[in-house]
Amino acid sequence: MSTGSAAARGTTVVVVDDAADLRALVRARLRVSGQFEVVGEGADGRQAVELVRAHRPDLLVMDVSMPVMDGLEALPLVRAASPGTVVVMFSGFDQQDLADRALGLGAAGYLQKSSSLDTLPAELAAVLASGSAGAAGIERPEHPHVEPVLQQHVERFREVFDDAAIGMATLTLSGRVVRANASLSQLLGLDPDSLVGQPYADLTDLGERGLARALTRVVDGGEDVVEFGHGLASAPERRLQATVTPVRDARDRPLYLLVQVQDLTRQREADEALRNSEQRFKLLVETVQDYAIFMLDVEGHVASWNAGAARTKGYTAEEIVGQHFRVFYPPGVQRSGHPEHELELAVRDGRYEEEGWRLRKDGTRFWAQVTITAVRDETGRLVGFAKVTRDVTERHMFLESQERSARALAEANERLKKVADEQARFVAVTAHELRGPLGTMGMSAGMLQRHWDELLDDERDSLLQGMVDSASQLDRLLTDLLTVSRAQGQALDLRPQPVEVLPHLQGLAVARAKRDPRAEVVLDGEDAVVLADPGRLTQAMDNLVTNALRHGRAPVRVQVTPRSRTVEIAVTDAGDGVDPEMVPRLFGRFATGSAKGTGLGLHIVRELARAHGGDATYRSDDGAFVLELPRHDVAPDSAVDGGTR
């Protein structure tokens, strides 16, 4: 689409990037320069091909990582569709290998999104003036206004990425390698530079469809962690485990993918070796144990006794011969008739085996492995029983300990996995919820400062509103993260005092209406006084109202109902309610049923409510989110007295 009204037609440009807000900034900057005219916009590689074929523009500015088809895959198709169009890759990846790959595919230049937007027209003009593909490489402009701490964090991230012992790579949304560390190159047996630009599917035995199914769960399905195993195209016998997580922008849209790869081949070999070692150990233990071997007559009385039996059971031959073998069993087993039943089974089947508790002469127990064999003469007549008893108490305790250890290890692994997943989500949410608003504020402020008089009124208003929205988003995110951190560390600073609920909520509704006139909040119910920190009450109610407006529809109704010991504040909206599958995890950290928000709001509401001695719940029958707080005149025993928690 053409922008500007009276400006003379300049160099025609098509801009392709899956971030609409960035396209708007680029479009405005190019129009202000007076050198360029944006004639088309697109969000993925396929649209880029269609747009250059339709418009035949002088210049195509195209992102690398996009859904459906990324920039590297689209680049040869663009060149074929419009050979006269100069292509400049405009990417957030600071990677010389990637730039070289793009130039090799026919791009005339590779520019970073982190460079100043103010210099973009000049940089594009320089690429056009060079007149040949490959004339411009990656640009790394200096940023004196960027805080040194942020620079250090970026460099530290790169060091961690490059030096990680685990294989790591960044991929475009369609699965093409953008950057790979040394560990991954060693796993794959390829030079890191040669990996750049290759489809990850070509390196594995998954095939294009197999990888696409996994990536679709992240890009389109909204999943934050996807794991899958695969072999190598060059060595199918090796087994690797890949974990893919998306890096998202401020609107929760995936920008690119981070894949971590582990080689499980040695682990499997080690597991097999461990099993073999345990088996050999078991056989060794069983071989060196002493055996109690003795004979019983047909009625079960002890007829003979060996030294091993004496050491195991503590009886001398003189003490035990002639007694019934039931004396070796615990009293309850004796009363049940189990010893006699063992002899019946041995007669029927020829032999009987079992393991169980047995008694020594001194009354101590040991775990016995028992074999009873029916002994017959040459005519087949039963003449007695041969009984072999082995003390395997140590093995039994070892196996029980192994089972307990295995259960404990499984529980620990599950806890660690949950912690790792939550930490990964925390890092992703924090980094990208911060990056988007900060980037928008910085670039918008720069454009307003340098081109205030050149911008149209609606462009200035749009940029200013974007800055206001970004600042509000940053403030809310930081407040939420700080509250969650303090709640987890039991360090919430609460200053409870009597608060009249309806007047307090009226002030909240007025403030909300000023921020967003479309956000209609209706208050109802009986006035009541709660014992609460006013600021924390405002935070909790603001989160509930924001949740209702974000996931439901206005008007939002707030009903205040005094109970015997608490005050119930119920928030409903005109939406369809919560998906039943989502209800059990509504108040968990980072729990969200859509791409909107961080998933911290309801968790914070519950933590604040419980810190006050109340609670936060969801009523499925009427779709109400209910905040319960202690009444001022009748505070529950668990209510806080003030200070910290």
XYZ file of C-alpha atoms in Angstrom:
645
model
C 0.000 0.000 0.000
C 1.239 3.530 -0.759
C 1.913 5.987 2.069
C 2.107 9.770 1.951
C -0.174 11.987 -0.021
C 1.648 14.834 -1.730
C 5.250 13.526 -1.703
C 6.814 12.774 -5.053
C 7.240 9.129 -5.844
C 10.674 7.961 -4.586
C 12.375 4.567 -4.500
C 9.631 1.939 -4.166
C 9.975 -0.399 -1.192
C 8.217 -3.532 0.087
C 8.651 -4.220 3.847
C 8.202 -7.814 5.103
C 8.360 -8.543 8.855
C 6.013 -10.522 11.089
C 6.010 -7.668 13.686
C 3.357 -5.146 12.613
C 4.571 -2.447 15.041
C 8.093 -2.626 13.614
C 6.730 -2.392 10.071
C 4.854 0.758 11.120
C 8.055 2.342 12.475
C 10.028 1.472 9.318
C 7.212 2.743 7.081
C 7.038 6.077 8.941
C 10.820 6.553 8.923
C 11.140 5.829 5.216
C 8.277 8.197 4.394
C 9.796 10.975 6.505
C 13.117 10.608 4.690
C 11.443 11.679 1.421
C 13.557 9.122 -0.454
C 11.351 6.053 -0.332
C 7.744 5.043 -0.926
C 6.460 1.883 0.788
C 4.178 0.175 -1.749
C 3.511 -3.077 0.088
C 3.830 -4.899 3.432
C 3.869 -8.563 4.382
C 4.382 -10.841 7.379
C 6.196 -13.913 5.981
C 8.333 -15.185 3.124
C 5.458 -16.360 0.953
C 3.865 -12.925 1.076
C 7.256 -11.416 0.177
C 7.330 -13.446 -3.045
C 3.755 -12.451 -3.914
C 4.409 -8.750 -3.178
C 7.569 -8.424 -5.295
C 5.874 -10.260 -8.132
C 2.914 -7.850 -7.949
C 4.777 -4.554 -7.363
C 8.261 -5.140 -8.840
C 9.681 -2.731 -6.222
C 13.141 -1.197 -6.337
C 13.888 -2.513 -2.856
C 12.701 -5.314 -0.547
C 13.459 -5.006 3.194
C 12.866 -8.484 4.686
C 13.229 -10.118 8.113
C 15.058 -13.448 8.565
C 12.965 -15.264 11.204
C 9.283 -15.432 10.228
C 6.563 -18.091 10.402
C 5.373 -20.131 7.397
C 8.513 -19.322 5.364
C 11.616 -17.566 6.724
C 13.665 -14.965 4.924
C 16.501 -17.294 3.877
C 14.081 -19.741 2.278
C 12.201 -16.948 0.537
C 15.286 -15.093 -0.712
C 15.989 -17.234 -3.856
C 12.259 -17.234 -4.709
C 12.136 -13.435 -4.402
C 15.156 -13.066 -6.672
C 13.542 -15.339 -9.250
C 10.174 -13.544 -9.060
C 11.664 -10.037 -9.459
C 15.339 -10.071 -10.526
C 15.482 -6.279 -10.588
C 14.507 -5.917 -6.927
C 17.380 -5.235 -4.523
C 16.940 -7.325 -1.349
C 18.173 -6.150 2.063
C 17.820 -8.495 5.052
C 16.706 -6.586 8.177
C 17.300 -8.926 11.112
C 17.642 -9.010 14.868
C 20.359 -11.685 14.627
C 23.887 -10.303 15.142
C 25.619 -13.103 13.239
C 28.254 -12.628 10.536
C 27.852 -16.217 9.305
C 24.155 -15.594 8.813
C 24.905 -12.359 6.979
C 27.361 -14.204 4.707
C 24.731 -16.852 4.032
C 22.142 -14.206 3.101
C 24.598 -12.409 0.828
C 25.482 -15.697 -0.819
C 21.804 -16.306 -1.591
C 21.527 -12.968 -3.389
C 20.871 -10.337 -0.714
C 22.529 -6.996 -1.385
C 22.883 -6.118 2.286
C 22.324 -7.315 5.854
C 21.246 -4.715 8.431
C 20.564 -5.170 12.136
C 17.332 -4.090 13.766
C 19.331 -2.903 16.752
C 20.901 -0.131 14.663
C 19.386 3.348 14.899
C 16.194 3.689 12.920
C 17.329 7.192 12.084
C 20.185 5.842 9.920
C 18.039 3.282 8.082
C 17.302 5.459 4.991
C 20.982 6.260 4.566
C 21.979 2.604 4.998
C 19.402 1.494 2.428
C 20.502 4.228 0.033
C 24.106 3.050 0.415
C 23.121 -0.524 -0.455
C 21.208 0.689 -3.531
C 24.167 2.816 -4.584
C 26.573 -0.147 -4.360
C 24.780 -1.731 -7.281
C 25.772 -5.360 -6.557
C 24.748 -8.191 -4.289
C 27.008 -8.775 -1.341
C 28.166 -5.198 -1.201
C 27.069 -4.710 2.395
C 27.741 -6.962 5.330
C 26.517 -6.941 8.893
C 26.406 -3.544 10.558
C 27.276 -3.160 14.217
C 26.705 0.492 15.174
C 27.763 1.851 18.504
C 25.061 2.681 21.086
C 26.492 5.100 23.680
C 23.003 5.597 25.124
C 22.592 1.915 26.007
C 23.342 1.209 29.632
C 26.717 -0.574 30.215
C 24.945 -3.138 32.414
C 22.689 -4.151 29.514
C 25.743 -4.417 27.240
C 27.436 -6.647 29.806
C 24.352 -8.865 30.055
C 24.205 -9.248 26.269
C 27.879 -10.191 26.124
C 27.426 -12.563 29.053
C 24.517 -14.263 27.282
C 26.675 -14.749 24.203
C 29.465 -16.223 26.299
C 27.055 -18.615 28.019
C 25.577 -19.601 24.654
C 28.929 -20.166 22.947
C 30.633 -21.902 25.891
C 27.686 -24.041 27.042
C 28.529 -27.712 27.488
C 25.155 -28.616 26.007
C 24.513 -28.229 22.291
C 22.561 -25.039 21.579
C 21.313 -23.280 18.461
C 18.913 -20.545 17.482
C 16.492 -21.398 14.687
C 14.144 -19.403 12.542
C 10.464 -20.133 13.062
C 10.564 -22.578 10.153
C 13.526 -24.482 11.604
C 16.579 -23.066 9.843
C 19.819 -22.770 11.863
C 20.825 -19.167 12.560
C 23.542 -19.697 15.163
C 25.138 -22.804 16.657
C 27.600 -23.197 19.514
C 30.712 -25.358 19.603
C 29.044 -28.146 21.606
C 26.343 -28.610 18.969
C 28.880 -28.624 16.147
C 30.787 -31.365 17.977
C 27.593 -33.377 18.456
C 26.746 -33.113 14.762
C 30.336 -33.467 13.553
C 30.091 -30.276 11.483
C 31.818 -26.910 11.538
C 29.655 -24.203 13.232
C 29.898 -21.958 10.172
C 28.604 -24.688 7.890
C 25.516 -25.144 10.080
C 24.302 -21.568 9.564
C 21.421 -21.459 7.107
C 20.844 -25.233 7.062
C 17.380 -26.637 7.878
C 17.665 -28.498 11.180
C 15.529 -31.289 9.699
C 18.300 -32.055 7.177
C 20.713 -32.756 10.044
C 18.400 -35.337 11.671
C 16.481 -38.461 10.728
C 13.163 -36.729 11.492
C 12.565 -35.445 7.991
C 10.916 -32.164 7.149
C 7.429 -33.244 8.273
C 8.628 -34.685 11.559
C 10.364 -31.471 12.577
C 7.489 -29.349 11.286
C 5.049 -31.172 13.594
C 7.259 -30.379 16.592
C 7.798 -26.737 15.628
C 4.083 -26.215 14.926
C 3.359 -27.006 18.578
C 5.547 -24.030 19.516
C 4.839 -21.541 16.722
C 1.101 -22.149 16.283
C 0.176 -24.245 19.325
C 1.482 -21.815 21.929
C 3.533 -24.407 23.821
C 6.574 -23.086 25.683
C 8.634 -26.273 25.852
C 8.598 -29.087 23.284
C 10.877 -32.123 23.585
C 11.548 -34.801 20.987
C 14.194 -37.405 20.281
C 15.929 -38.024 16.996
C 18.933 -39.602 15.358
C 21.482 -37.998 13.080
C 21.169 -38.101 9.334
C 24.827 -39.138 9.216
C 24.645 -41.584 12.158
C 21.084 -42.880 12.833
C 22.347 -45.150 15.632
C 23.117 -42.137 17.807
C 20.178 -40.835 19.828
C 19.783 -37.170 20.704
C 17.210 -35.345 22.794
C 16.136 -31.887 21.572
C 14.298 -29.295 23.683
C 12.772 -26.355 21.796
C 11.593 -23.153 23.490
C 10.266 -20.043 21.738
C 11.599 -16.535 22.229
C 8.548 -14.275 22.166
C 7.917 -10.571 21.734
C 5.834 -8.298 23.963
C 2.626 -9.623 22.375
C 3.638 -13.227 23.040
C 4.354 -13.889 19.382
C 7.330 -16.172 18.668
C 10.328 -14.346 17.212
C 12.711 -17.281 16.875
C 13.435 -20.617 18.512
C 16.103 -21.808 20.946
C 16.984 -25.513 20.716
C 19.060 -27.436 23.264
C 20.436 -30.804 22.185
C 21.841 -33.592 24.362
C 23.480 -36.821 23.233
C 21.751 -39.708 25.028
C 23.879 -42.414 23.389
C 26.459 -42.571 26.156
C 23.788 -42.296 28.811
C 21.991 -45.316 27.384
C 25.256 -47.247 27.227
C 25.981 -46.233 30.812
C 22.500 -47.354 31.908
C 23.041 -50.733 30.258
C 26.446 -51.070 31.881
C 24.904 -50.173 35.246
C 22.215 -52.823 34.838
C 24.828 -55.426 33.960
C 26.921 -54.376 36.929
C 23.917 -54.639 39.263
C 23.106 -58.083 37.915
C 26.674 -59.284 38.443
C 26.624 -57.793 41.923
C 23.374 -59.560 42.698
C 24.746 -62.887 41.505
C 27.894 -62.354 43.543
C 25.888 -61.556 46.681
C 23.687 -64.606 46.193
C 26.703 -66.841 45.632
C 28.618 -65.928 48.792
C 25.664 -66.240 51.178
C 25.452 -69.208 53.565
C 22.654 -71.674 53.001
C 20.546 -73.484 55.592
C 19.935 -76.966 54.184
C 17.906 -79.520 56.143
C 15.338 -82.270 55.765
C 11.733 -82.511 56.972
C 9.685 -85.634 57.444
C 6.344 -85.969 55.656
C 4.583 -84.129 58.486
C 7.019 -81.214 58.549
C 9.243 -82.098 61.502
C 12.945 -81.310 61.239
C 14.853 -84.525 60.459
C 18.377 -83.207 59.773
C 20.378 -80.010 60.326
C 23.567 -78.604 58.788
C 26.129 -76.056 59.941
C 24.709 -73.431 57.595
C 21.285 -73.885 59.168
C 22.785 -73.482 62.620
C 24.538 -70.241 61.636
C 21.417 -68.852 59.911
C 18.734 -69.798 62.448
C 20.706 -70.019 65.700
C 19.595 -73.542 66.743
C 21.880 -76.468 67.360
C 20.910 -79.808 65.854
C 20.043 -81.157 69.322
C 17.661 -78.231 69.953
C 15.734 -78.328 66.697
C 15.628 -81.872 65.337
C 12.131 -83.298 65.952
C 10.398 -79.907 66.144
C 7.908 -78.801 63.514
C 9.370 -76.319 61.045
C 6.538 -73.835 61.799
C 8.710 -72.511 64.662
C 10.718 -70.583 62.019
C 7.663 -68.462 61.081
C 6.205 -65.365 62.789
C 3.198 -66.134 65.056
C 0.604 -64.679 62.685
C 1.891 -66.809 59.793
C 1.849 -69.901 62.048
C -1.782 -69.321 63.032
C -2.826 -68.947 59.390
C -1.556 -72.467 58.590
C 0.762 -71.150 55.903
C 3.697 -73.530 56.717
C 1.473 -76.583 56.187
C 0.100 -74.997 52.973
C 3.662 -74.712 51.655
C 4.101 -78.466 52.074
C 0.803 -79.117 50.265
C 1.921 -77.030 47.284
C 5.335 -78.748 47.236
C 3.594 -82.155 47.138
C 1.279 -80.994 44.347
C 3.853 -79.173 42.175
C 7.077 -80.934 43.174
C 8.574 -77.803 44.706
C 7.589 -74.585 46.352
C 9.489 -71.270 46.475
C 8.840 -68.037 48.294
C 10.452 -65.160 50.145
C 9.276 -63.880 53.498
C 10.099 -63.078 57.084
C 11.452 -65.868 59.266
C 12.480 -66.033 62.936
C 15.792 -66.990 64.529
C 16.040 -68.690 67.871
C 16.571 -65.339 69.626
C 13.357 -63.954 68.083
C 15.047 -61.636 65.563
C 13.668 -61.599 62.035
C 15.463 -62.116 58.738
C 14.244 -62.097 55.153
C 14.499 -65.613 53.766
C 14.487 -67.080 50.306
C 12.963 -70.517 50.704
C 12.810 -73.552 48.420
C 10.949 -76.689 49.539
C 11.295 -79.770 47.318
C 9.198 -82.907 47.729
C 11.491 -85.954 48.038
C 10.177 -89.311 46.749
C 11.663 -92.768 46.632
C 12.050 -94.894 43.536
C 8.387 -95.945 43.759
C 7.187 -92.341 43.889
C 6.231 -92.487 47.518
C 6.690 -89.229 49.465
C 9.413 -89.686 52.064
C 9.899 -86.084 53.154
C 11.024 -82.640 52.043
C 14.346 -80.937 51.348
C 14.331 -77.342 52.517
C 16.883 -74.732 51.508
C 16.769 -71.356 53.248
C 19.004 -68.451 52.379
C 19.294 -65.261 54.408
C 18.826 -62.462 51.833
C 17.990 -59.694 54.279
C 20.739 -57.458 52.934
C 19.561 -57.921 49.356
C 15.955 -57.312 50.369
C 16.857 -54.133 52.218
C 19.026 -53.084 49.282
C 16.144 -53.573 46.837
C 13.773 -51.724 49.120
C 16.320 -48.932 49.414
C 16.682 -48.894 45.639
C 12.929 -48.628 45.233
C 12.791 -45.797 47.748
C 15.757 -44.106 46.084
C 14.205 -44.565 42.649
C 10.943 -43.044 43.866
C 12.813 -40.196 45.539
C 14.939 -39.661 42.432
C 11.863 -39.645 40.200
C 10.156 -37.145 42.498
C 13.303 -35.010 42.609
C 13.650 -35.135 38.821
C 10.029 -34.107 38.441
C 10.526 -31.217 40.839
C 13.719 -30.192 39.035
C 11.958 -30.388 35.667
C 9.144 -28.206 36.957
C 11.660 -25.733 38.386
C 13.641 -25.731 35.114
C 10.504 -25.270 33.017
C 9.285 -22.483 35.274
C 12.716 -20.844 35.276
C 12.880 -21.039 31.476
C 9.400 -19.525 31.256
C 10.389 -16.860 33.805
C 13.473 -15.893 31.771
C 11.507 -15.870 28.513
C 8.654 -13.796 29.982
C 10.986 -11.326 31.683
C 13.367 -10.870 28.742
C 10.759 -10.468 26.069
C 8.137 -8.624 28.063
C 10.906 -6.105 28.768
C 12.511 -6.102 25.323
C 9.391 -5.225 23.358
C 8.271 -2.154 25.356
C 11.850 -0.905 25.784
C 12.531 -1.194 22.070
C 9.282 0.530 21.122
C 9.851 3.344 23.633
C 13.452 3.902 22.538
C 12.786 3.968 18.811
C 9.583 6.011 19.171
C 11.287 8.555 21.407
C 14.202 8.824 18.987
C 11.900 9.436 16.041
C 9.859 12.024 17.937
C 12.996 13.841 19.065
C 14.551 14.042 15.619
C 11.520 14.348 13.355
C 8.753 15.959 15.401
C 8.030 18.621 12.788
C 8.166 16.164 9.893
C 5.738 13.643 11.380
C 2.011 13.792 10.756
C -0.273 14.445 13.721
C -1.665 10.918 13.722
C 1.863 9.504 13.511
C 2.970 11.567 16.516
C -0.127 10.545 18.457
C 0.443 6.884 17.583
C 4.091 6.984 18.659
C 3.295 8.818 21.910
C 0.474 6.417 22.747
C 2.805 3.524 22.052
C 5.300 4.967 24.540
C 2.578 5.421 27.165
C 1.333 1.873 26.647
C 4.883 0.479 26.769
C 5.662 2.346 29.994
C 2.439 1.061 31.564
C 3.261 -2.460 30.437
C 6.772 -2.237 31.929
C 5.474 -0.863 35.233
C 2.873 -3.614 35.502
C 5.354 -6.360 34.644
C 7.963 -5.160 37.130
C 5.334 -4.794 39.868
C 4.054 -8.317 39.187
C 7.534 -9.848 39.174
C 8.504 -8.066 42.388
C 5.295 -9.168 44.109
C 5.770 -12.797 43.036
C 9.392 -12.768 44.180
C 8.508 -11.328 47.583
C 5.574 -13.698 48.016
C 7.783 -16.683 47.218
C 10.372 -15.462 49.718
C 7.678 -14.687 52.295
C 8.818 -11.071 52.350
C 5.670 -9.201 51.397
C 5.548 -5.880 53.220
C 1.937 -5.643 54.382
C 0.495 -2.751 56.357
C -3.079 -3.838 57.140
C -5.604 -1.244 58.208
C -9.379 -0.860 58.078
C -10.463 -0.217 54.479
C -14.019 0.606 53.378
C -14.407 -1.636 50.358
C -16.943 0.168 48.141
C -15.363 3.655 48.359
C -11.957 2.090 47.751
C -13.221 0.187 44.698
C -14.971 3.328 43.425
C -11.589 5.057 43.259
C -10.168 2.057 41.402
C -13.022 2.157 38.866
C -12.543 5.877 38.250
C -8.806 5.415 37.675
C -9.481 2.541 35.317
C -12.000 4.617 33.334
C -9.446 7.394 32.931
C -6.908 4.951 31.501
C -9.389 3.196 29.240
C -12.842 4.774 28.713
C -14.094 1.506 27.196
C -13.347 -0.407 30.399
C -16.763 -0.231 32.095
C -16.687 -1.344 35.757
C -19.979 -1.612 37.668
C -19.924 -1.760 41.506
C -22.694 -3.293 43.586
C -23.388 -4.819 46.998
C -23.209 -3.815 50.635
C -20.414 -1.728 52.023
C -18.075 -3.465 54.444
C -14.740 -2.850 56.119
C -11.837 -5.240 55.613
C -8.478 -5.483 57.331
C -6.058 -5.077 54.440
C -3.127 -3.183 53.009
C -4.823 -0.564 50.763
C -2.102 -0.662 48.131
C -2.114 -4.461 47.947
C -5.924 -4.472 47.800
C -5.719 -2.084 44.830
C -3.133 -4.338 43.162
C -5.226 -7.477 43.637
C -8.450 -5.877 42.393
C -6.681 -4.214 39.459
C -5.337 -7.641 38.454
C -8.844 -9.169 38.661
C -10.424 -6.360 36.618
C -7.587 -6.450 34.063
C -8.007 -10.230 33.783
C -11.740 -9.832 33.180
C -11.251 -7.167 30.503
C -8.407 -9.028 28.830
C -10.019 -12.459 28.652
C -13.713 -11.560 28.825
C -15.966 -8.667 27.787
C -17.143 -5.454 29.383
C -18.988 -4.553 31.487
C -17.079 -5.946 34.479
C -19.281 -6.311 37.593
C -17.848 -6.191 41.119
C -20.175 -7.499 43.849
C -19.294 -6.909 47.530
C -20.923 -9.324 50.007
C -20.140 -9.361 53.769
C -19.933 -12.839 55.341
C -19.709 -13.876 58.983
C -15.917 -13.627 59.187
C -14.888 -12.374 55.766
C -15.885 -9.999 52.999
C -16.396 -11.552 49.585
C -15.546 -9.470 46.484
C -16.759 -11.252 43.323
C -15.656 -10.101 39.843
C -17.590 -11.220 36.746
C -17.699 -10.134 33.116
C -19.920 -10.625 30.073
C -17.627 -13.237 28.521
C -18.070 -16.995 28.212
C -16.211 -17.915 31.387
C -13.102 -20.063 31.857
C -12.387 -23.250 29.900
C -12.964 -26.146 32.377
C -9.561 -27.591 31.547
C -7.946 -24.326 32.626
C -9.741 -24.041 36.003
C -7.390 -26.315 38.069
C -4.344 -24.179 37.182
C -5.926 -20.718 37.064
C -3.960 -19.399 40.021
C -0.620 -21.030 39.185
C 2.426 -19.061 38.174
C 2.618 -18.307 34.436
C -0.765 -20.003 33.904
C -2.489 -18.412 30.923
C -5.061 -19.722 28.499
C -4.113 -17.351 25.686
C -1.240 -15.383 24.251
C -2.287 -12.334 26.309
C -0.457 -11.427 29.511
C 2.283 -13.023 31.577
C 0.107 -15.473 33.517
C 1.126 -13.862 36.846
C -1.961 -11.766 37.600
C -4.222 -14.373 39.214
C -1.277 -15.997 41.005
C -0.502 -12.639 42.612
C -4.154 -12.176 43.620
C -4.144 -15.515 45.435
C -0.777 -14.865 47.144
C -1.903 -11.423 48.322
C -5.217 -12.807 49.575
C -3.518 -15.595 51.525
C -0.953 -13.179 52.928
C -3.906 -11.258 54.424
C -5.439 -14.430 55.856
C -7.985 -14.788 53.053
C -8.069 -16.620 49.734
C -8.862 -16.262 46.027
C -11.023 -18.797 44.156
C -13.039 -19.264 40.986
C -16.764 -20.138 40.984
C -17.624 -22.177 37.913
C -21.395 -21.834 38.337
C -21.430 -18.080 37.677
C -17.903 -17.544 36.301
C -16.886 -15.280 39.208
C -13.370 -14.714 40.497
C -13.819 -14.325 44.254
C -11.441 -12.462 46.580
C -12.077 -13.153 50.286
C -10.501 -10.886 52.907
C -10.936 -10.814 56.691
C -13.484 -8.396 58.089
C -12.068 -5.641 60.231
C -14.279 -6.439 63.201
C -13.945 -10.278 62.976
C -10.465 -11.159 61.686
C -9.666 -14.886 61.205
C -6.874 -16.446 63.280
C -4.591 -16.629 60.240
C -4.936 -12.911 59.419
C -1.718 -10.948 59.589
C -1.147 -8.360 62.297
C 1.037 -6.150 60.146
C 4.709 -5.983 59.297
C 6.192 -8.662 57.042
C 5.226 -12.153 56.138
